[in-house]
Coordinates of C-alpha atoms in Angstrom, one line a residue:
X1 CA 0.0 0.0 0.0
X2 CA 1.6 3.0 -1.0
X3 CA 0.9 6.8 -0.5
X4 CA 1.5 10.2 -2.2
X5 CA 1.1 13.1 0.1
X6 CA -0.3 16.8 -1.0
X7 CA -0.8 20.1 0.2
X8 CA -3.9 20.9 1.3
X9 CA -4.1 23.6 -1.0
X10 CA -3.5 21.4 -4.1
X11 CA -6.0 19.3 -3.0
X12 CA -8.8 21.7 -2.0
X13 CA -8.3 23.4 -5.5
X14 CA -8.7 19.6 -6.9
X15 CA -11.7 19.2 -5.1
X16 CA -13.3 22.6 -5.9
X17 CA -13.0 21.6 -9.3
X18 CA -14.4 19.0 -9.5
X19 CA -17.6 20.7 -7.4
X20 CA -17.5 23.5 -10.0
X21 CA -17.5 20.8 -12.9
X22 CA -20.5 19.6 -11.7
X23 CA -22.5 22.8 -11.5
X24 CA -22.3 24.1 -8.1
X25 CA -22.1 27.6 -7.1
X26 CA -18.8 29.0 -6.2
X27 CA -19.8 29.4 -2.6
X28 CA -21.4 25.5 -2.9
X29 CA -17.6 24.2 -4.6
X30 CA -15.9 26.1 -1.9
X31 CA -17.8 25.2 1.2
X32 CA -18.1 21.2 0.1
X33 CA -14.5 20.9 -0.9
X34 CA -14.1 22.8 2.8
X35 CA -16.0 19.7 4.2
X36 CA -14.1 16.9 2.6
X37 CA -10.4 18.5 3.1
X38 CA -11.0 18.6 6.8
X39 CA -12.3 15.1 7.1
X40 CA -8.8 14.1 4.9
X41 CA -7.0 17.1 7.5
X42 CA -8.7 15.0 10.4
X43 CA -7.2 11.6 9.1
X44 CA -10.4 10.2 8.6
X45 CA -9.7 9.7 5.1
X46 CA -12.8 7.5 4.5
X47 CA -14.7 10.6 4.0
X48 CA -12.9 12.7 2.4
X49 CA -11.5 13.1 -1.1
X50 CA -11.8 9.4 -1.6
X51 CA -15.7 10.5 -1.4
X52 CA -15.0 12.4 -4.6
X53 CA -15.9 10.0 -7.3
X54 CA -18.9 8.8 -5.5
X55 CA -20.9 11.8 -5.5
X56 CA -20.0 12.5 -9.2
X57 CA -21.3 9.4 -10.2
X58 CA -24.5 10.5 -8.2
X59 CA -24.9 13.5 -10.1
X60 CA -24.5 12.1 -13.5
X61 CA -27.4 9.6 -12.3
X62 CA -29.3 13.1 -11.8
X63 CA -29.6 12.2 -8.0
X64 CA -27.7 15.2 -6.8
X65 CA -28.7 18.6 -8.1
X66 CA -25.6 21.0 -7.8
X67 CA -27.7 24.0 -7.3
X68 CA -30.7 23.4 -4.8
X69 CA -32.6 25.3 -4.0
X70 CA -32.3 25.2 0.2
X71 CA -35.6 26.3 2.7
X72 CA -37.4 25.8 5.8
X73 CA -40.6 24.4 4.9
X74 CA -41.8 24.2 8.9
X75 CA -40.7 26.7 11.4
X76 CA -41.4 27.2 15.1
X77 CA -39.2 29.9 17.5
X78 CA -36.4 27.1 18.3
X79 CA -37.2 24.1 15.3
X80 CA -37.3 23.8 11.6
X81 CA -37.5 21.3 9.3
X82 CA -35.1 21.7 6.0
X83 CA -36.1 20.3 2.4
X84 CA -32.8 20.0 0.9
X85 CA -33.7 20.3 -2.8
X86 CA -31.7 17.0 -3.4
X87 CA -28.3 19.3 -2.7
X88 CA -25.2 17.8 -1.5
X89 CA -25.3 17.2 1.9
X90 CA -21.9 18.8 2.5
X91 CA -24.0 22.0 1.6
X92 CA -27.2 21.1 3.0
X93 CA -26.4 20.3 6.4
X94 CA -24.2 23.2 6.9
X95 CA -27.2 25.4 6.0
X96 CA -29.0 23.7 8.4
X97 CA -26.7 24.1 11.4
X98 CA -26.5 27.7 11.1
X99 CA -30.5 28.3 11.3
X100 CA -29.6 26.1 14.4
X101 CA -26.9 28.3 15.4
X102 CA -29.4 31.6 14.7
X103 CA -32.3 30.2 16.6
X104 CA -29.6 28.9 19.8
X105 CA -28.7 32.8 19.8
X106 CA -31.8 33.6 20.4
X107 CA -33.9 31.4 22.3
X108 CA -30.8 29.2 24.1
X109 CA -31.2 26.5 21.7
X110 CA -32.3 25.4 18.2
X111 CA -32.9 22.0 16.2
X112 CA -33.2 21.5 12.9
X113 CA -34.4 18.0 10.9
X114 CA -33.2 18.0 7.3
X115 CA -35.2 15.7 4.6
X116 CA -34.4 15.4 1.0
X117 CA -30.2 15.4 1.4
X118 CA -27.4 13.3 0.4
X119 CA -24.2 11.9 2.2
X120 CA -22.6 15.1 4.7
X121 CA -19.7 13.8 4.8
X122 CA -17.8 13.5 8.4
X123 CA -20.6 14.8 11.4
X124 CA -18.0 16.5 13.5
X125 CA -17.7 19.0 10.5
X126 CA -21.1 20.9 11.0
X127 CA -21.1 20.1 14.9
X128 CA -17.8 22.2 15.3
X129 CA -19.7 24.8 13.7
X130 CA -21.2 25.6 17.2
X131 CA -18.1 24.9 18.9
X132 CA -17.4 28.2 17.5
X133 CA -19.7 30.0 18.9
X134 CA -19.2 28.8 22.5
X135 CA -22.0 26.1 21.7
X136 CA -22.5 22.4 22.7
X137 CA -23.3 21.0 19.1
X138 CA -24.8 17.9 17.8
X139 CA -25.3 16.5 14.1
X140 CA -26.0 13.2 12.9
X141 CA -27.1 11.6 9.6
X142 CA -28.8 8.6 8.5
X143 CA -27.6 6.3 5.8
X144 CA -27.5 3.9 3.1
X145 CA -28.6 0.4 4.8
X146 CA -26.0 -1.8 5.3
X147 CA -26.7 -2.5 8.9
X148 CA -28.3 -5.2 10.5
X149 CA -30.5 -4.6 13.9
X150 CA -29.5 -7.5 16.7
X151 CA -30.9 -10.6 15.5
X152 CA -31.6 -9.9 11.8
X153 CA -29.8 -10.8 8.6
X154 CA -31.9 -7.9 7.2
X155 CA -29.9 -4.7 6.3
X156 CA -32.6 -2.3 8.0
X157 CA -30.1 0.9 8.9
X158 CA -27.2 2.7 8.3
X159 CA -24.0 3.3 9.7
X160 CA -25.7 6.5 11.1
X161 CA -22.8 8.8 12.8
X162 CA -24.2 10.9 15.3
X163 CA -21.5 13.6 16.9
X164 CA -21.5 16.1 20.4
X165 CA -19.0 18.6 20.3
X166 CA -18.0 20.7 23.1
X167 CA -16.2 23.9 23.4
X168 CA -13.2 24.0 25.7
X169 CA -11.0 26.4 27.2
X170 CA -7.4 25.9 26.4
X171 CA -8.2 23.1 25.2
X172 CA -9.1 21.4 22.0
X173 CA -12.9 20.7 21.7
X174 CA -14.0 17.1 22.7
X175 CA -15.6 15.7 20.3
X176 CA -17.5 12.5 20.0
X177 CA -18.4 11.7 17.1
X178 CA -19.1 8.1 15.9
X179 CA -20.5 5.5 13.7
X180 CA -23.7 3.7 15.7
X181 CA -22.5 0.6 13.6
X182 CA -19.5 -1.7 14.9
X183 CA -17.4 0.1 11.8
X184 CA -18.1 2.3 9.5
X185 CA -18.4 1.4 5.6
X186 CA -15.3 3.7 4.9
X187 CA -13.0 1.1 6.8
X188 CA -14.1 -1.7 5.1
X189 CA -13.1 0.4 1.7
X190 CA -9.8 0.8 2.9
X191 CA -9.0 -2.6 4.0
X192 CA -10.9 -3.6 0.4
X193 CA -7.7 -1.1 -1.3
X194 CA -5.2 -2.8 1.1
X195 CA -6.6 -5.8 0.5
X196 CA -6.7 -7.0 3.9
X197 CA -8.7 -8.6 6.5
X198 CA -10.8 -7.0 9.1
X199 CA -11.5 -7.9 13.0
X200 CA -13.9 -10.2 13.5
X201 CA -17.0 -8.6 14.7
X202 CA -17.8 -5.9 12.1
X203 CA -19.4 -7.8 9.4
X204 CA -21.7 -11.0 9.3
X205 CA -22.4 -13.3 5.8
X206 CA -25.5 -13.5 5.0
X207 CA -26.0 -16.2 7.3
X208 CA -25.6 -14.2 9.4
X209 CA -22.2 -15.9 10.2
X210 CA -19.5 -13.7 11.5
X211 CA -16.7 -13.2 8.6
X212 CA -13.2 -11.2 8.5
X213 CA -13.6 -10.9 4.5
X214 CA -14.1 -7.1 4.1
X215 CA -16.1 -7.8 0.9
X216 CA -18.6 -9.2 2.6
X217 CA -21.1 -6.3 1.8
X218 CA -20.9 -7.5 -2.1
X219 CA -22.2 -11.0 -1.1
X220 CA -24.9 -10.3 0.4
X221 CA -23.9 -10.0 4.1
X222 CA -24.2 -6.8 6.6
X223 CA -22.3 -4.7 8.7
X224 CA -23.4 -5.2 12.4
X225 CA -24.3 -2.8 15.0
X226 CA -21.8 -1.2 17.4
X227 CA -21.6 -3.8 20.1
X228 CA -20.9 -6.7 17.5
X229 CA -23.3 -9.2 18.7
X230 CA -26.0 -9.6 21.7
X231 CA -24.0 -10.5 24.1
X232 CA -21.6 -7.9 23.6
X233 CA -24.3 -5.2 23.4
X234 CA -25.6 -4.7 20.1
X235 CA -28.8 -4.3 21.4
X236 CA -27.2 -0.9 22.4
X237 CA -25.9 0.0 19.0
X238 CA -29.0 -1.3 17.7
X239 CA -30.6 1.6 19.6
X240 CA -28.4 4.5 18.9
X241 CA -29.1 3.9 15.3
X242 CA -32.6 4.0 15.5
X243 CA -32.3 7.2 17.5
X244 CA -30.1 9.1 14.8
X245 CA -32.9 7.3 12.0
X246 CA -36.0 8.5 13.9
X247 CA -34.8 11.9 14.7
X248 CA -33.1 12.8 11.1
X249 CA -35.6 10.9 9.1
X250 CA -38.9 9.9 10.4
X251 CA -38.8 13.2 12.2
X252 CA -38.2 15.6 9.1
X253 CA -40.1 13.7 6.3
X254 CA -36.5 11.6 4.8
X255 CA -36.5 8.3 3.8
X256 CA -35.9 5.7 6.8
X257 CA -34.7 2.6 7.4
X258 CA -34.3 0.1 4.5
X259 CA -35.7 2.7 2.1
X260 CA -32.8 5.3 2.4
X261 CA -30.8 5.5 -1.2
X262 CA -28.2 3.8 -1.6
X263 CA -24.6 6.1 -1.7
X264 CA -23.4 3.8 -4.7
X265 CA -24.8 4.9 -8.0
X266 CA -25.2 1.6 -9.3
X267 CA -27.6 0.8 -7.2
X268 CA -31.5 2.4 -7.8
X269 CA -33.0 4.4 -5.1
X270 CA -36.3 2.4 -4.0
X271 CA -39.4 2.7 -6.0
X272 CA -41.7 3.2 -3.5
X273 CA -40.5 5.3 -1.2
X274 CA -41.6 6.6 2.4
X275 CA -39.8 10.2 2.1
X276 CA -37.6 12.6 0.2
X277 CA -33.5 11.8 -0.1
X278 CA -31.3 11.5 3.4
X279 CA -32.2 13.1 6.6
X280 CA -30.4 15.1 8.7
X281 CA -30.5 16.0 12.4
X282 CA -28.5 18.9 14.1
X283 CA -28.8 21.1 17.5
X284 CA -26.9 24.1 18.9
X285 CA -27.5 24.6 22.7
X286 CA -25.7 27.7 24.5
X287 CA -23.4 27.1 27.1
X288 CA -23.9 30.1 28.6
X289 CA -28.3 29.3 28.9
X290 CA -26.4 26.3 31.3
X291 CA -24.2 28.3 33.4
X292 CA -21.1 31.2 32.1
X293 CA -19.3 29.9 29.1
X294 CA -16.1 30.6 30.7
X295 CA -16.8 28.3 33.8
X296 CA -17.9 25.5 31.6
X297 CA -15.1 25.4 29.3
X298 CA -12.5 25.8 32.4
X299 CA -14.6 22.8 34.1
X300 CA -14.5 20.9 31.1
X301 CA -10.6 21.6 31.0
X302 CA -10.3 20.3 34.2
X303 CA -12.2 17.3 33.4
X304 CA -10.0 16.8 30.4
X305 CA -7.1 17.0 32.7
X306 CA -8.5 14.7 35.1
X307 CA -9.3 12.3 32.3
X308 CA -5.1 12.4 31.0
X309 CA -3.8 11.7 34.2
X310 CA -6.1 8.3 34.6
X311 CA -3.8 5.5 35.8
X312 CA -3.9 3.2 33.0
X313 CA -3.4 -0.7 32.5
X314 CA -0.9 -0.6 30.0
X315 CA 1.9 2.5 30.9
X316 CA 2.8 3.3 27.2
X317 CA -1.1 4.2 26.6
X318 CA -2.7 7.2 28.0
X319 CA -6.2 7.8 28.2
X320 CA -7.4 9.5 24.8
X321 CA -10.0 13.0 25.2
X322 CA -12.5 11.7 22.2
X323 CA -11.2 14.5 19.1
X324 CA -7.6 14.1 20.4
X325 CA -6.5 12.1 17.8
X326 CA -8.2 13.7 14.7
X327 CA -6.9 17.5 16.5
X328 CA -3.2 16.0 16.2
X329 CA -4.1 14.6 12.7
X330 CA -5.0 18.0 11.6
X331 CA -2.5 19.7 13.4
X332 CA 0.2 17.9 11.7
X333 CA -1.1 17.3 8.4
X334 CA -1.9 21.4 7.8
X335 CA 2.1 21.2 8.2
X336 CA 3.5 18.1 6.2
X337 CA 0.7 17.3 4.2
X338 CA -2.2 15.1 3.2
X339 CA -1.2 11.1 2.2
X340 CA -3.4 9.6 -0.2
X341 CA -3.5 6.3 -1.3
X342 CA -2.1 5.1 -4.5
X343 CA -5.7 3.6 -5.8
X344 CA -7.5 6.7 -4.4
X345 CA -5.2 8.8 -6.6
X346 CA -5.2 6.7 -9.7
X347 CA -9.2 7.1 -9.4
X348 CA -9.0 11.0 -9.0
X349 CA -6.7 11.5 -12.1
X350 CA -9.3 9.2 -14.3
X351 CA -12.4 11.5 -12.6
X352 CA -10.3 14.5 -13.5
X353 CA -9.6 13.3 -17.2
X354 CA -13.5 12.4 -17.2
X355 CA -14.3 15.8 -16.4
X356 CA -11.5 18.0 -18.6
X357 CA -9.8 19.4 -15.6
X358 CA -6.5 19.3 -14.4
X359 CA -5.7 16.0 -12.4
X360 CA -3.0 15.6 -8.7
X361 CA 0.5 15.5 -10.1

């Protein structure tokens, strides 16, 4: 497995590109090549440029429009409910969280359900968008189904992230923000490039036999909820997704459960079905409708602090703040650069000779 690093610069022009070849706005390109670089800046590299190709292939299938038309159709002081016109959800849900943000300003908190979206890429993207704003923020997304619920051999849910961000002092946000599934699709992809195995306990056959083959989606199988299996807790998993499908889908008028459309293009979107596109879910609460911003975030420091110095089993591992590692990822990757794999590139240059724009040297 081999890498080729790039600036972030050369890669967010790449990616803007690509966005602009496809008809978006430039304030659309701009903000949903924002979205993907800081997943690849994070190091979750599942959902970032390696995304690319995948919602290209959705809009030649006409099941992204590049220039939606974004509104509220159903409003109330603190709530709203978002159509997304079929948009890009790296565009969609951003819009969304900052009617959150501008209703939390106001009345302490705001919530907004999204229906008729695509894929938003990472969650922790439009939840640090209240972090910003001395906010506690939350986002989640449901998804293609690949997942089955504890017991079934059914593929009834997604992967469904859901994310809580919270603003520190000095610092770096903690951020949770997780698949509800025992692994998220984008690992299997990788270990598909690397051709390798995965741990037992993310995947079942369509038996419903536990497997390690990480093409195990293609045959018919499913991935299986966080928890793995019942008597690790995947009743618990099992739960957590249904949340993050309830709130962002059956909540806002999006399609639920086995009907959600597929991310691949190859496959059709059901033909009869329940909603409009991908839902959504996102909050913004003000710390400071809690208790003064400043002694929240120095609390939380202190908790972070707390949470470092934990005596651990094993003295060469620390106790990790959830966001640590993707903070350091950033951190050092704005500095030497963003690695991408060999395959991920080689797909890239094709997509940019598809579209007639300059490819990643």
């Amino acid at each position: 497995m081999n890498f080729i690093t790039f600036t972030e610069t050369k890669l967010r022009t790449f990616t803007y590109n690509v966005f602009k070849k496809m008809g978006c706005s430039d304030e659309h390109a701009v903000l949903a090549a924002d979205v993907l670089i800081r997943s690849d800046l994070r190091g979750i590299d599942s959902h970032g440029v390696a995304r690319l190709s995948g919602y290209v292939r959705l809009w030649e299938k006409k099941r992204i429009n590049a220039t939606p038309n974004i509104k509220i159709v159903h409003e109330t002081p603190t709530t709203a409910t978002i159509d997304g016109d079929a948009g890009l959800g790296l565009v969609v849900a951003p819009f969304a969280m900052k009617v959150a943000i501008e209703k939390a300003e106001k009345y302490g908190s705001g919530w907004v359900s999204v229906k008729n979206s695509n894929h938003f890429g990472i969650a922790g993207y439009h939840a640090l968008m209240a972090v910003e704003k001395d906010m506690i923020g939350i986002s989640m997304t449901n998804a293609s189904p690949l997942v089955a619920p504890t017991y079934s051999s059914e593929r009834l849910l997604g992967t469904n992230p859901m994310c809580y961000a919270f603003p520190a002092g000095k610092y770096p946000p903690v951020i949770v923000d997780m698949a509800t599934a025992a692994a998220a699709n984008g690992k299997l992809e990788i270990a598909q490039r690397a051709n390798k195995s995965i741990p037992d306990g993310w995947v079942q056959d369509k038996n419903g036999e536990t497997s390690t083959n990480p093409n195990e989606l293609k045959n018919g199988g499913s991935l299986l909820p966080l928890g793995s299996d019942k008597d690790h807790g995947s009743h618990k998993g099992y739960g957590l997704s249904a949340t993050v499908d309830i709130l962002s889908a059956v909540l806002s008028g999006a399609n639920y459960g086995p009907w959600v459309p597929p991310f691949v293009a190859f496959l059709e979107p059901s033909a009869n079905p329940v909603g409009e596109g991908l839902g959504h879910f996102l909050g913004a609460m003000r710390v400071d409708g809690f208790r003064p911003a400043e002694d929240f975030k120095n609390h939380l420091d202190n908790w972070i602090e707390r949470f470092k110095s934990a005596e651990t089993i094993d003295p060469d591992k620390k106790v990790i703040i959830p966001g640590e590692p993707e903070h350091e990822f950033e951190q050092e990757r704005k500095i030497s650069g963003i690695p991408i794999i060999d395959v991920v590139v080689n797909d890239l240059n094709d997509l940019a000779e598809k579209l007639g724009i300059e490819g990643l040297k």
